[in-house]
Tab-separated table of C-alpha atoms in Angstrom:
chain	number	residue	atom	x	y	z
A	1	MET	CA	-24.454	6.211	-12.833
A	2	ILE	CA	-24.575	7.103	-9.051
A	3	GLN	CA	-25.035	3.399	-8.051
A	4	PHE	CA	-21.895	2.480	-10.133
A	5	ILE	CA	-19.774	5.193	-8.475
A	6	ASN	CA	-21.109	4.288	-5.063
A	7	ALA	CA	-20.362	0.515	-5.712
A	8	GLN	CA	-16.835	1.606	-6.779
A	9	ALA	CA	-16.282	3.730	-3.526
A	10	GLU	CA	-17.265	0.663	-1.395
A	11	GLN	CA	-14.844	-1.346	-3.259
A	12	VAL	CA	-11.978	0.831	-2.789
A	13	ARG	CA	-12.807	2.090	0.695
A	14	GLY	CA	-10.064	0.241	2.365
A	15	LEU	CA	-7.434	1.056	-0.344
A	16	ASP	CA	-4.657	3.322	1.085
A	17	VAL	CA	-2.881	5.336	-1.468
A	18	GLY	CA	-0.988	7.232	0.805
A	19	ASP	CA	2.363	5.910	-0.448
A	20	GLU	CA	1.414	6.514	-3.948
A	21	ILE	CA	0.791	10.145	-3.048
A	22	ALA	CA	4.000	10.569	-1.109
A	23	ASP	CA	5.904	9.072	-4.164
A	24	ALA	CA	4.245	11.635	-6.602
A	25	LEU	CA	4.901	14.443	-3.999
A	26	ALA	CA	8.685	13.573	-3.867
A	27	ARG	CA	8.771	14.317	-7.611
A	28	LEU	CA	7.483	17.828	-7.046
A	29	ASP	CA	8.905	21.029	-5.518
A	30	PRO	CA	8.063	21.237	-1.832
A	31	GLY	CA	6.127	24.431	-2.317
A	32	ALA	CA	4.043	23.194	-5.178
A	33	ARG	CA	0.264	23.666	-5.222
A	34	VAL	CA	-1.248	20.118	-5.473
A	35	ALA	CA	-4.568	18.561	-6.264
A	36	VAL	CA	-5.065	14.810	-5.555
A	37	PHE	CA	-7.920	13.083	-7.291
A	38	GLY	CA	-8.864	9.866	-5.558
A	39	CYS	CA	-6.986	10.777	-2.354
A	40	GLY	CA	-8.370	8.237	0.107
A	41	PRO	CA	-8.419	8.908	3.791
A	42	ARG	CA	-4.736	8.920	4.446
A	43	VAL	CA	-2.915	12.029	2.732
A	44	PRO	CA	0.763	12.622	3.618
A	45	ASP	CA	2.213	16.031	4.065
A	46	GLY	CA	3.381	17.796	1.053
A	47	GLY	CA	2.594	20.887	-1.067
A	48	SER	CA	2.000	24.510	0.016
A	49	GLU	CA	-1.735	24.371	-1.093
A	50	ARG	CA	-3.832	21.338	-1.546
A	51	LEU	CA	-6.991	20.304	-3.024
A	52	LEU	CA	-8.165	16.866	-2.005
A	53	ALA	CA	-10.869	15.192	-3.952
A	54	ASP	CA	-12.513	11.691	-3.398
A	55	PHE	CA	-15.616	10.160	-4.642
A	56	ASP	CA	-16.345	8.231	-1.481
A	57	GLU	CA	-18.645	10.460	0.822
A	58	GLN	CA	-17.350	8.736	3.954
A	59	VAL	CA	-13.800	9.476	3.076
A	60	VAL	CA	-14.547	13.061	2.414
A	61	GLY	CA	-16.034	13.356	5.871
A	62	GLN	CA	-12.762	12.033	7.361
A	63	LEU	CA	-10.633	14.330	5.326
A	64	ARG	CA	-12.515	17.373	6.371
A	65	SER	CA	-11.900	16.703	10.003
A	66	ARG	CA	-8.245	15.570	9.507
A	67	HIS	CA	-7.169	18.279	6.984
A	68	PRO	CA	-9.098	21.452	7.895
A	69	ARG	CA	-6.594	23.760	6.086
A	70	ASP	CA	-7.028	21.869	2.801
A	71	ARG	CA	-9.794	22.350	0.147
A	72	VAL	CA	-11.815	19.111	0.330
A	73	ARG	CA	-14.248	18.040	-2.454
A	74	HIS	CA	-16.648	15.059	-2.742
A	75	ASN	CA	-15.870	14.626	-6.490
A	76	LEU	CA	-14.072	12.287	-9.035
A	77	GLY	CA	-11.959	15.098	-10.432
A	78	ILE	CA	-14.379	16.359	-12.954
A	79	ARG	CA	-15.934	19.927	-13.144
A	80	LEU	CA	-14.258	21.117	-10.059
A	81	ASP	CA	-15.042	24.720	-8.784
A	82	VAL	CA	-11.563	25.885	-9.219
A	83	PRO	CA	-10.046	28.389	-11.727
A	84	ASN	CA	-7.809	27.196	-14.812
A	85	GLN	CA	-4.397	26.491	-13.710
A	86	ALA	CA	-5.176	26.669	-10.033
A	87	VAL	CA	-2.386	24.044	-9.010
A	88	ASP	CA	0.980	23.128	-10.233
A	89	ALA	CA	0.421	19.413	-10.361
A	90	VAL	CA	-2.642	16.982	-10.178
A	91	ILE	CA	-1.964	13.528	-8.756
A	92	VAL	CA	-4.452	10.818	-9.884
A	93	THR	CA	-4.342	7.712	-7.657
A	94	SER	CA	-5.151	4.114	-8.270
A	95	ARG	CA	-8.611	4.528	-6.347
A	96	LEU	CA	-9.846	5.852	-9.602
A	97	ARG	CA	-8.597	2.674	-11.532
A	98	GLY	CA	-12.143	1.064	-11.421
A	99	LEU	CA	-13.732	4.262	-12.870
A	100	TRP	CA	-10.978	4.836	-15.385
A	101	GLU	CA	-12.609	3.268	-18.449
A	102	ARG	CA	-15.785	5.501	-18.016
A	103	PHE	CA	-14.313	8.526	-16.572
A	104	GLY	CA	-10.532	8.577	-17.370
A	105	ALA	CA	-10.706	11.099	-20.331
A	106	ASP	CA	-12.863	13.349	-18.288
A	107	VAL	CA	-10.443	13.261	-15.277
A	108	LEU	CA	-7.584	13.945	-17.493
A	109	ALA	CA	-9.238	16.853	-19.143
A	110	GLU	CA	-9.946	18.420	-15.700
A	111	ALA	CA	-6.583	17.847	-14.589
A	112	ALA	CA	-5.039	19.619	-17.693
A	113	ARG	CA	-7.533	22.437	-17.031
A	114	ILE	CA	-6.604	23.071	-13.399
A	115	GLY	CA	-2.982	21.998	-13.360
A	116	ALA	CA	0.157	22.484	-15.200
A	117	ARG	CA	1.201	18.779	-14.835
A	118	THR	CA	-0.567	15.440	-14.283
A	119	LEU	CA	0.981	12.434	-12.404
A	120	ILE	CA	-0.762	9.163	-12.632
A	121	THR	CA	0.174	6.648	-9.973
A	122	PHE	CA	-1.110	3.516	-11.785
A	123	ASP	CA	-0.722	2.077	-15.311
A	124	ASP	CA	-3.563	3.651	-17.356
A	125	SER	CA	-2.027	2.881	-20.648
A	126	ALA	CA	-4.654	0.299	-21.716
A	127	VAL	CA	-7.257	3.110	-21.629
A	128	THR	CA	-5.685	6.435	-22.088
A	129	PRO	CA	-2.830	7.603	-24.552
A	130	ALA	CA	-0.112	9.507	-22.936
A	131	ALA	CA	-0.288	13.282	-23.458
A	132	PRO	CA	2.668	15.781	-23.001
A	133	SER	CA	1.481	16.931	-19.525
A	134	HIS	CA	0.434	13.400	-18.369
A	135	THR	CA	3.201	11.441	-16.761
A	136	PRO	CA	2.566	7.966	-15.470
A	137	LEU	CA	4.821	7.186	-12.559
A	138	PRO	CA	7.350	4.362	-13.102
A	139	ARG	CA	6.809	1.185	-11.178
A	140	ASP	CA	9.708	-0.249	-9.236
């Protein structure tokens, strides 16, 4: 399993999802507490408190140096060490697309546990049925 996750991390290492995150943040109140699953190395400003999670260890090292005030986790977005309803919204980016078939349900369950709302920045409808708190963002 670790080899599969590490292979996916290598595949998406150059994938910049900063614009996806910015689009999702624009839909939230400026003071929202936000978690981002699959955040990648470039995270735009936004949110009053942020939890940044990525499954690529190299990216996590970059995040810790670039965003010292944020909580940064080396994690897919599963079994995080945060309380229930710790954030107002969870943003799930396309960096997780390659892991979605295997881990999508777990990621959504964790997002629902820690956040009041979940925003998914890619089309996951082939794998995951929509839930009331799960909002796929429209594509332009």
